[in-house]
mmCIF file of C-alpha atoms in Angstrom:
data_model
loop_
_atom_site.group_PDB
_atom_site.id
_atom_site.type_symbol
_atom_site.label_atom_id
_atom_site.label_comp_id
_atom_site.label_asym_id
_atom_site.label_seq_id
_atom_site.Cartn_x
_atom_site.Cartn_y
_atom_site.Cartn_z
ATOM 1 C CA MET A 252 -0.221 -0.236 0.075
ATOM 2 C CA ASP A 253 1.625 3.423 -0.947
ATOM 3 C CA THR A 254 2.821 4.978 2.445
ATOM 4 C CA LYS A 255 1.992 8.279 0.877
ATOM 5 C CA ALA A 256 -1.455 7.292 -0.107
ATOM 6 C CA LEU A 257 -1.399 6.247 3.859
ATOM 7 C CA ALA A 258 -0.179 9.458 5.521
ATOM 8 C CA MET A 259 -3.010 11.858 3.319
ATOM 9 C CA PHE A 260 -5.254 9.513 4.955
ATOM 10 C CA HIS A 261 -4.249 9.251 7.743
ATOM 11 C CA HIS A 262 -4.396 12.923 7.985
ATOM 12 C CA LEU A 263 -8.169 12.793 6.729
ATOM 13 C CA ALA A 264 -8.720 10.821 8.855
ATOM 14 C CA ARG A 265 -7.992 12.927 11.952
ATOM 15 C CA LYS A 266 -8.527 16.355 10.083
ATOM 16 C CA LEU A 267 -12.233 14.985 8.453
ATOM 17 C CA HIS A 268 -11.875 17.308 6.271
ATOM 18 C CA PHE A 269 -10.844 17.648 2.570
ATOM 19 C CA ALA A 270 -9.383 20.762 2.222
ATOM 20 C CA GLN A 271 -6.862 21.047 5.105
ATOM 21 C CA THR A 272 -5.621 17.469 3.974
ATOM 22 C CA ALA A 273 -4.995 18.658 0.135
ATOM 23 C CA GLU A 274 -3.292 21.729 1.458
ATOM 24 C CA GLN A 275 -1.057 19.742 4.227
ATOM 25 C CA PHE A 276 0.094 17.528 0.889
ATOM 26 C CA TYR A 277 -0.016 19.936 -1.332
ATOM 27 C CA VAL A 278 -2.504 18.503 -3.514
ATOM 28 C CA SER A 279 -5.747 19.342 -5.189
ATOM 29 C CA PRO A 280 -8.939 18.233 -3.580
ATOM 30 C CA SER A 281 -9.948 16.246 -6.362
ATOM 31 C CA THR A 282 -6.365 14.518 -6.543
ATOM 32 C CA LEU A 283 -6.645 13.840 -2.619
ATOM 33 C CA SER A 284 -10.312 12.129 -3.233
ATOM 34 C CA ARG A 285 -9.322 9.616 -5.962
ATOM 35 C CA THR A 286 -6.900 8.867 -3.387
ATOM 36 C CA ILE A 287 -9.067 8.118 -1.322
ATOM 37 C CA SER A 288 -11.472 6.250 -4.099
ATOM 38 C CA ARG A 289 -8.018 3.760 -5.244
ATOM 39 C CA LEU A 290 -8.218 3.313 -0.822
ATOM 40 C CA GLU A 291 -11.082 2.317 -1.106
ATOM 41 C CA GLU A 292 -10.932 -0.355 -4.097
ATOM 42 C CA GLU A 293 -8.040 -1.768 -3.725
ATOM 43 C CA LEU A 294 -9.495 -2.532 0.264
ATOM 44 C CA GLY A 295 -12.765 -2.998 -0.785
ATOM 45 C CA CYS A 296 -14.986 -1.338 1.062
ATOM 46 C CA GLN A 297 -15.542 2.554 1.875
ATOM 47 C CA LEU A 298 -13.766 4.778 4.552
ATOM 48 C CA LEU A 299 -15.271 7.390 4.663
ATOM 49 C CA HIS A 300 -19.450 8.573 4.867
ATOM 50 C CA ARG A 301 -19.130 11.950 2.562
ATOM 51 C CA ASP A 302 -21.732 14.860 1.976
ATOM 52 C CA ASN A 303 -21.244 18.139 1.073
ATOM 53 C CA ARG A 304 -20.647 19.481 4.604
ATOM 54 C CA THR A 305 -19.345 16.899 6.485
ATOM 55 C CA VAL A 306 -16.769 13.423 6.560
ATOM 56 C CA LYS A 307 -17.677 10.718 9.057
ATOM 57 C CA LEU A 308 -15.454 7.319 8.877
ATOM 58 C CA THR A 309 -16.378 3.824 9.080
ATOM 59 C CA GLU A 310 -16.027 1.288 10.800
ATOM 60 C CA ALA A 311 -13.405 -0.113 8.531
ATOM 61 C CA GLY A 312 -12.315 4.305 8.409
ATOM 62 C CA GLU A 313 -11.029 3.239 12.003
ATOM 63 C CA GLN A 314 -9.545 0.413 11.471
ATOM 64 C CA LEU A 315 -7.767 1.508 8.542
ATOM 65 C CA LYS A 316 -6.765 4.968 10.304
ATOM 66 C CA GLN A 317 -5.165 2.373 13.256
ATOM 67 C CA PHE A 318 -2.709 0.335 10.431
ATOM 68 C CA ALA A 319 -2.005 3.531 9.325
ATOM 69 C CA GLU A 320 -0.691 5.393 12.485
ATOM 70 C CA GLN A 321 1.366 1.608 13.177
ATOM 71 C CA GLN A 322 2.917 1.633 9.487
ATOM 72 C CA LEU A 323 4.173 5.321 9.443
ATOM 73 C CA GLU A 324 5.072 4.929 12.948
ATOM 74 C CA GLN A 325 7.161 1.975 11.902
ATOM 75 C CA LEU A 326 8.317 3.333 8.868
ATOM 76 C CA ASP A 327 9.958 6.308 11.156
ATOM 77 C CA LEU A 328 11.261 3.987 13.533
ATOM 78 C CA LEU A 329 12.820 2.346 10.365
ATOM 79 C CA LYS A 330 14.419 5.189 8.986
ATOM 80 C CA LEU A 331 15.785 6.655 12.026
ATOM 81 C CA SER A 332 17.432 3.017 12.744
ATOM 82 C CA LEU A 333 18.769 3.223 8.934
ATOM 83 C CA ASN A 334 20.367 6.573 9.813
ATOM 84 C CA GLN A 335 21.510 6.070 13.603
ATOM 85 C CA GLN A 336 25.234 6.207 12.102
ATOM 86 C CA GLN A 337 24.639 9.033 10.603
ATOM 87 C CA ALA A 338 22.601 9.893 13.516
ATOM 88 C CA GLN A 339 21.499 13.188 12.249
ATOM 89 C CA LEU A 340 17.420 13.875 12.797
ATOM 90 C CA THR A 341 15.437 15.461 10.560
ATOM 91 C CA GLY A 342 11.407 16.658 10.275
ATOM 92 C CA GLN A 343 9.553 19.248 11.981
ATOM 93 C CA LEU A 344 8.600 18.842 15.814
ATOM 94 C CA HIS A 345 5.387 21.206 16.874
ATOM 95 C CA ILE A 346 5.486 21.689 20.406
ATOM 96 C CA TYR A 347 2.618 24.191 21.920
ATOM 97 C CA CYS A 348 2.435 26.281 25.184
ATOM 98 C CA SER A 349 1.658 29.194 27.080
ATOM 99 C CA VAL A 350 3.515 32.975 26.280
ATOM 100 C CA THR A 351 4.905 32.902 29.887
ATOM 101 C CA ALA A 352 5.692 29.398 29.016
ATOM 102 C CA ALA A 353 7.362 30.164 25.203
ATOM 103 C CA TYR A 354 10.631 31.964 27.713
ATOM 104 C CA SER A 355 10.137 30.292 31.469
ATOM 105 C CA HIS A 356 10.967 27.193 30.424
ATOM 106 C CA LEU A 357 10.637 26.034 26.520
ATOM 107 C CA PRO A 358 14.338 27.377 25.984
ATOM 108 C CA ALA A 359 16.099 25.490 28.359
ATOM 109 C CA LEU A 360 14.413 22.571 27.665
ATOM 110 C CA ILE A 361 15.363 23.000 23.766
ATOM 111 C CA ASP A 362 18.735 23.631 24.643
ATOM 112 C CA SER A 363 20.089 20.373 24.607
ATOM 113 C CA PHE A 364 17.877 19.109 22.139
ATOM 114 C CA ARG A 365 19.279 22.111 19.541
ATOM 115 C CA GLN A 366 22.326 21.390 20.406
ATOM 116 C CA GLN A 367 22.007 17.141 19.497
ATOM 117 C CA HIS A 368 19.441 17.725 16.608
ATOM 118 C CA PRO A 369 20.186 20.786 14.463
ATOM 119 C CA LEU A 370 18.932 20.168 11.449
ATOM 120 C CA VAL A 371 14.909 19.543 13.080
ATOM 121 C CA GLU A 372 12.824 22.194 12.737
ATOM 122 C CA LEU A 373 10.844 23.510 15.930
ATOM 123 C CA MET A 374 7.427 24.098 14.868
ATOM 124 C CA LEU A 375 5.638 26.614 18.243
ATOM 125 C CA THR A 376 2.402 27.571 18.604
ATOM 126 C CA THR A 377 2.188 29.260 21.934
ATOM 127 C CA GLY A 378 -2.534 30.153 23.276
ATOM 128 C CA ASP A 379 -4.207 28.927 26.418
ATOM 129 C CA ALA A 380 -2.028 26.664 28.829
ATOM 130 C CA ALA A 381 -5.710 25.157 29.266
ATOM 131 C CA ASP A 382 -5.741 24.084 25.423
ATOM 132 C CA ALA A 383 -2.500 22.094 26.033
ATOM 133 C CA LEU A 384 -3.759 18.875 26.461
ATOM 134 C CA PRO A 385 -6.699 18.733 23.744
ATOM 135 C CA HIS A 386 -3.888 20.348 20.561
ATOM 136 C CA VAL A 387 -2.289 17.125 21.284
ATOM 137 C CA GLN A 388 -4.971 14.733 21.762
ATOM 138 C CA GLN A 389 -5.867 15.863 18.433
ATOM 139 C CA GLN A 390 -2.461 16.340 17.165
ATOM 140 C CA ASP A 391 -1.904 19.614 16.020
ATOM 141 C CA ALA A 392 0.764 19.346 18.407
ATOM 142 C CA ASP A 393 3.770 16.193 18.996
ATOM 143 C CA ILE A 394 4.032 17.964 22.607
ATOM 144 C CA ALA A 395 3.373 20.428 25.160
ATOM 145 C CA ILE A 396 4.218 21.972 27.730
ATOM 146 C CA ALA A 397 0.598 21.274 30.013
ATOM 147 C CA ALA A 398 -0.540 21.520 33.885
ATOM 148 C CA MET A 399 -0.822 17.868 34.542
ATOM 149 C CA PRO A 400 -5.111 17.069 35.658
ATOM 150 C CA GLU A 401 -6.180 16.095 38.342
ATOM 151 C CA ASN A 402 -7.055 12.814 36.059
ATOM 152 C CA LEU A 403 -5.069 12.391 33.640
ATOM 153 C CA SER A 404 -5.917 10.204 30.382
ATOM 154 C CA SER A 405 -3.785 6.446 30.440
ATOM 155 C CA GLY A 406 -3.685 7.762 26.963
ATOM 156 C CA TYR A 407 -0.991 10.667 27.747
ATOM 157 C CA HIS A 408 2.846 10.475 28.687
ATOM 158 C CA PHE A 409 3.712 13.533 31.069
ATOM 159 C CA HIS A 410 7.763 13.861 32.147
ATOM 160 C CA HIS A 411 7.360 16.062 35.106
ATOM 161 C CA ILE A 412 9.573 18.996 35.487
ATOM 162 C CA GLU A 413 8.318 20.977 38.445
ATOM 163 C CA GLN A 414 5.444 22.067 40.614
ATOM 164 C CA VAL A 415 4.447 25.983 40.397
ATOM 165 C CA PRO A 416 2.390 27.439 43.057
ATOM 166 C CA LEU A 417 -1.128 29.175 42.564
ATOM 167 C CA ASN A 418 -1.693 32.094 43.952
ATOM 168 C CA ILE A 419 -5.085 34.556 44.613
ATOM 169 C CA ILE A 420 -3.329 37.680 43.348
ATOM 170 C CA ALA A 421 -5.142 41.289 43.773
ATOM 171 C CA PRO A 422 -4.410 44.507 42.622
ATOM 172 C CA THR A 423 -2.203 47.125 44.287
ATOM 173 C CA MET A 424 -3.591 50.114 42.832
ATOM 174 C CA ALA A 425 -5.924 51.797 44.695
ATOM 175 C CA CYS A 426 -9.945 51.008 44.149
ATOM 176 C CA ASN A 427 -13.302 49.446 44.809
ATOM 177 C CA VAL A 428 -11.184 45.871 45.049
ATOM 178 C CA GLN A 429 -8.492 46.846 47.143
ATOM 179 C CA GLN A 430 -11.515 48.860 49.353
ATOM 180 C CA GLN A 431 -13.382 45.195 49.733
ATOM 181 C CA LEU A 432 -10.415 43.976 50.564
ATOM 182 C CA GLN A 433 -9.397 45.640 53.923
ATOM 183 C CA ALA A 434 -12.881 45.809 54.797
ATOM 184 C CA PRO A 435 -12.749 44.144 58.422
ATOM 185 C CA MET A 436 -14.938 42.005 57.505
ATOM 186 C CA ILE A 437 -14.475 40.624 53.860
ATOM 187 C CA ASN A 438 -17.571 40.150 51.846
ATOM 188 C CA TRP A 439 -16.207 37.241 49.163
ATOM 189 C CA SER A 440 -19.451 37.248 47.216
ATOM 190 C CA GLU A 441 -19.562 40.378 46.356
ATOM 191 C CA ILE A 442 -15.909 40.645 44.845
ATOM 192 C CA PRO A 443 -15.049 40.599 41.710
ATOM 193 C CA VAL A 444 -13.230 37.935 39.873
ATOM 194 C CA ILE A 445 -11.781 37.270 37.119
ATOM 195 C CA LEU A 446 -11.372 33.060 35.998
ATOM 196 C CA PRO A 447 -10.367 31.540 33.539
ATOM 197 C CA GLU A 448 -12.817 29.741 30.958
ATOM 198 C CA HIS A 449 -11.246 25.940 31.419
ATOM 199 C CA GLY A 450 -8.767 24.247 32.814
ATOM 200 C CA SER A 451 -7.334 23.106 36.282
ATOM 201 C CA ALA A 452 -7.149 26.847 37.358
ATOM 202 C CA ARG A 453 -10.349 27.053 37.087
ATOM 203 C CA THR A 454 -11.695 23.910 38.713
ATOM 204 C CA ARG A 455 -9.134 24.625 42.142
ATOM 205 C CA PHE A 456 -10.358 27.995 42.785
ATOM 206 C CA GLU A 457 -13.812 26.661 42.413
ATOM 207 C CA LYS A 458 -13.143 24.116 44.480
ATOM 208 C CA TRP A 459 -11.426 26.322 47.101
ATOM 209 C CA PHE A 460 -13.987 28.784 47.158
ATOM 210 C CA ARG A 461 -16.754 26.332 47.890
ATOM 211 C CA SER A 462 -14.722 24.639 50.641
ATOM 212 C CA MET A 463 -14.525 28.447 52.372
ATOM 213 C CA GLN A 464 -18.081 28.529 52.385
ATOM 214 C CA PHE A 465 -17.551 32.120 50.364
ATOM 215 C CA GLY A 466 -21.071 32.034 48.381
ATOM 216 C CA LYS A 467 -21.437 31.919 45.134
ATOM 217 C CA PRO A 468 -18.201 34.051 43.499
ATOM 218 C CA ASN A 469 -19.135 37.078 42.096
ATOM 219 C CA ILE A 470 -17.464 36.335 38.387
ATOM 220 C CA TYR A 471 -16.563 39.478 36.810
ATOM 221 C CA ALA A 472 -14.949 38.065 33.500
ATOM 222 C CA THR A 473 -13.644 34.920 32.581
ATOM 223 C CA VAL A 474 -10.899 34.955 29.927
ATOM 224 C CA SER A 475 -7.886 32.865 28.533
ATOM 225 C CA GLY A 476 -5.053 32.114 29.676
ATOM 226 C CA HIS A 477 -3.507 33.414 32.799
ATOM 227 C CA GLU A 478 -1.129 35.836 31.723
ATOM 228 C CA ALA A 479 -4.666 37.976 30.552
ATOM 229 C CA ILE A 480 -6.102 37.430 34.298
ATOM 230 C CA VAL A 481 -2.901 39.381 35.703
ATOM 231 C CA SER A 482 -2.855 42.058 33.218
ATOM 232 C CA MET A 483 -7.166 42.232 34.495
ATOM 233 C CA VAL A 484 -6.186 42.271 37.844
ATOM 234 C CA ALA A 485 -3.381 44.780 37.966
ATOM 235 C CA LEU A 486 -5.969 47.170 35.933
ATOM 236 C CA GLY A 487 -7.996 47.142 39.301
ATOM 237 C CA CYS A 488 -10.459 44.385 37.465
ATOM 238 C CA GLY A 489 -10.866 42.121 40.276
ATOM 239 C CA ILE A 490 -8.839 39.158 42.243
ATOM 240 C CA GLY A 491 -8.102 36.329 40.291
ATOM 241 C CA ILE A 492 -6.021 33.084 40.181
ATOM 242 C CA ALA A 493 -2.213 32.482 38.718
ATOM 243 C CA PRO A 494 0.712 30.496 38.282
ATOM 244 C CA GLN A 495 3.247 32.624 40.077
ATOM 245 C CA VAL A 496 5.461 31.871 37.211
ATOM 246 C CA VAL A 497 3.200 34.292 35.026
ATOM 247 C CA VAL A 498 2.851 36.856 37.731
ATOM 248 C CA ASP A 499 6.717 36.772 37.813
ATOM 249 C CA HIS A 500 7.648 36.771 34.221
ATOM 250 C CA SER A 501 4.498 39.494 33.354
ATOM 251 C CA PRO A 502 5.438 43.297 32.455
ATOM 252 C CA VAL A 503 2.411 44.293 35.113
ATOM 253 C CA LYS A 504 4.030 42.079 37.875
ATOM 254 C CA ASP A 505 4.202 45.553 39.996
ATOM 255 C CA ARG A 506 0.510 46.035 40.071
ATOM 256 C CA VAL A 507 -0.573 43.040 41.527
ATOM 257 C CA GLN A 508 0.003 40.954 44.963
ATOM 258 C CA PRO A 509 -0.506 38.059 46.302
ATOM 259 C CA LEU A 510 -3.438 37.540 49.007
ATOM 260 C CA ASP A 511 -1.761 37.370 52.508
ATOM 261 C CA ILE A 512 -4.404 34.025 53.476
ATOM 262 C CA ASN A 513 -3.502 30.503 53.247
ATOM 263 C CA HIS A 514 -5.922 29.304 50.499
ATOM 264 C CA GLY A 515 -4.286 25.910 50.093
ATOM 265 C CA ILE A 516 -4.802 25.642 46.768
ATOM 266 C CA LEU A 517 -2.537 22.609 45.557
ATOM 267 C CA PRO A 518 0.446 23.878 42.874
ATOM 268 C CA PHE A 519 0.339 23.130 39.400
ATOM 269 C CA ASP A 520 2.801 20.243 38.329
ATOM 270 C CA LEU A 521 3.902 21.631 35.243
ATOM 271 C CA GLY A 522 5.643 18.971 32.791
ATOM 272 C CA VAL A 523 5.897 18.205 28.906
ATOM 273 C CA CYS A 524 3.261 15.752 27.876
ATOM 274 C CA CYS A 525 2.806 13.897 24.537
ATOM 275 C CA LEU A 526 0.202 10.673 23.255
ATOM 276 C CA ASN A 527 1.404 7.922 25.192
ATOM 277 C CA ILE A 528 0.977 5.861 21.240
ATOM 278 C CA ARG A 529 3.706 8.617 20.173
ATOM 279 C CA LYS A 530 5.689 8.446 22.323
ATOM 280 C CA GLU A 531 8.813 5.986 21.050
ATOM 281 C CA GLN A 532 8.655 8.208 17.427
ATOM 282 C CA PRO A 533 11.797 9.456 16.537
ATOM 283 C CA LEU A 534 11.602 13.332 17.048
ATOM 284 C CA ILE A 535 9.041 12.692 20.149
ATOM 285 C CA GLN A 536 11.135 10.127 21.942
ATOM 286 C CA ALA A 537 15.022 12.466 21.063
ATOM 287 C CA PHE A 538 12.903 15.430 22.720
ATOM 288 C CA LEU A 539 11.829 13.529 25.447
ATOM 289 C CA GLN A 540 15.228 11.681 25.692
ATOM 290 C CA SER A 541 17.171 14.710 26.329
ATOM 291 C CA ILE A 542 15.342 16.169 28.895
ATOM 292 C CA SER A 543 15.943 13.559 30.612
ATOM 293 C CA ASP A 544 20.086 14.035 29.830
ATOM 294 C CA SER A 545 19.506 17.566 31.072
ATOM 295 C CA ASN A 546 18.358 16.862 34.147
ATOM 296 C CA ARG A 547 20.447 13.849 35.014
ATOM 297 C CA LEU A 548 23.753 16.762 34.327
ATOM 298 C CA SER A 549 22.091 19.687 36.542
#
């Protein structure tokens, strides 16, 4: 079975979007459609349900998707084995992380990897830290710097880096929020709160708030990314929750301060995450190995 055809089908099976797959492989949608049709003829069964709007895998398509994944991975491993004498990995490694992690943790993680594998092109996507695992799951990223959720699926491989404390932060400027916090009896249910749209930090804040029996939080806004939370708190919009490393690297760090309360919110377990089924792929394996080597030397 043609390797390129398998690769095209595997990408289409993940994205379920003909235009995206055609663009990825530099072919026209009609060429891609003919390639899928030839696969269906070769296998003697329908792989996709198609109409003008949607694409869905048939049961046979699901089976071929798994087969293609295994074959493409084996081919990558074979290429690595055949080129071990040269010890020069090539290709692209897609990394996802937050803006803060891009300069707080990523440089140290990639330094040794770049020295060992200078021909590998690193592709970086930044965004909300809470979206890291979905990017890995959808294979839009090979690896991600992520906070380990409380219930991590067995489908992920997680390599621990460090623990990152979480703080409840407030503005330092004179504002209504400061006046509320300085009251003899703080009415926590009236203080405006800025929270992440989703993710572990929001879950931990809500759990703490319930445990303190403060009532229902007064949510001023929900935003994407901890960096935006720090900025909104600095503007006096409310209090918020943010990892200490985000505050430390924020350009407005002098305009926020941690609340002097014993909140007991557990720190993030920060690490590098990838799919378990992909951790043996050459580029991912090499990246994880470089982190392990750096940890042993430090």
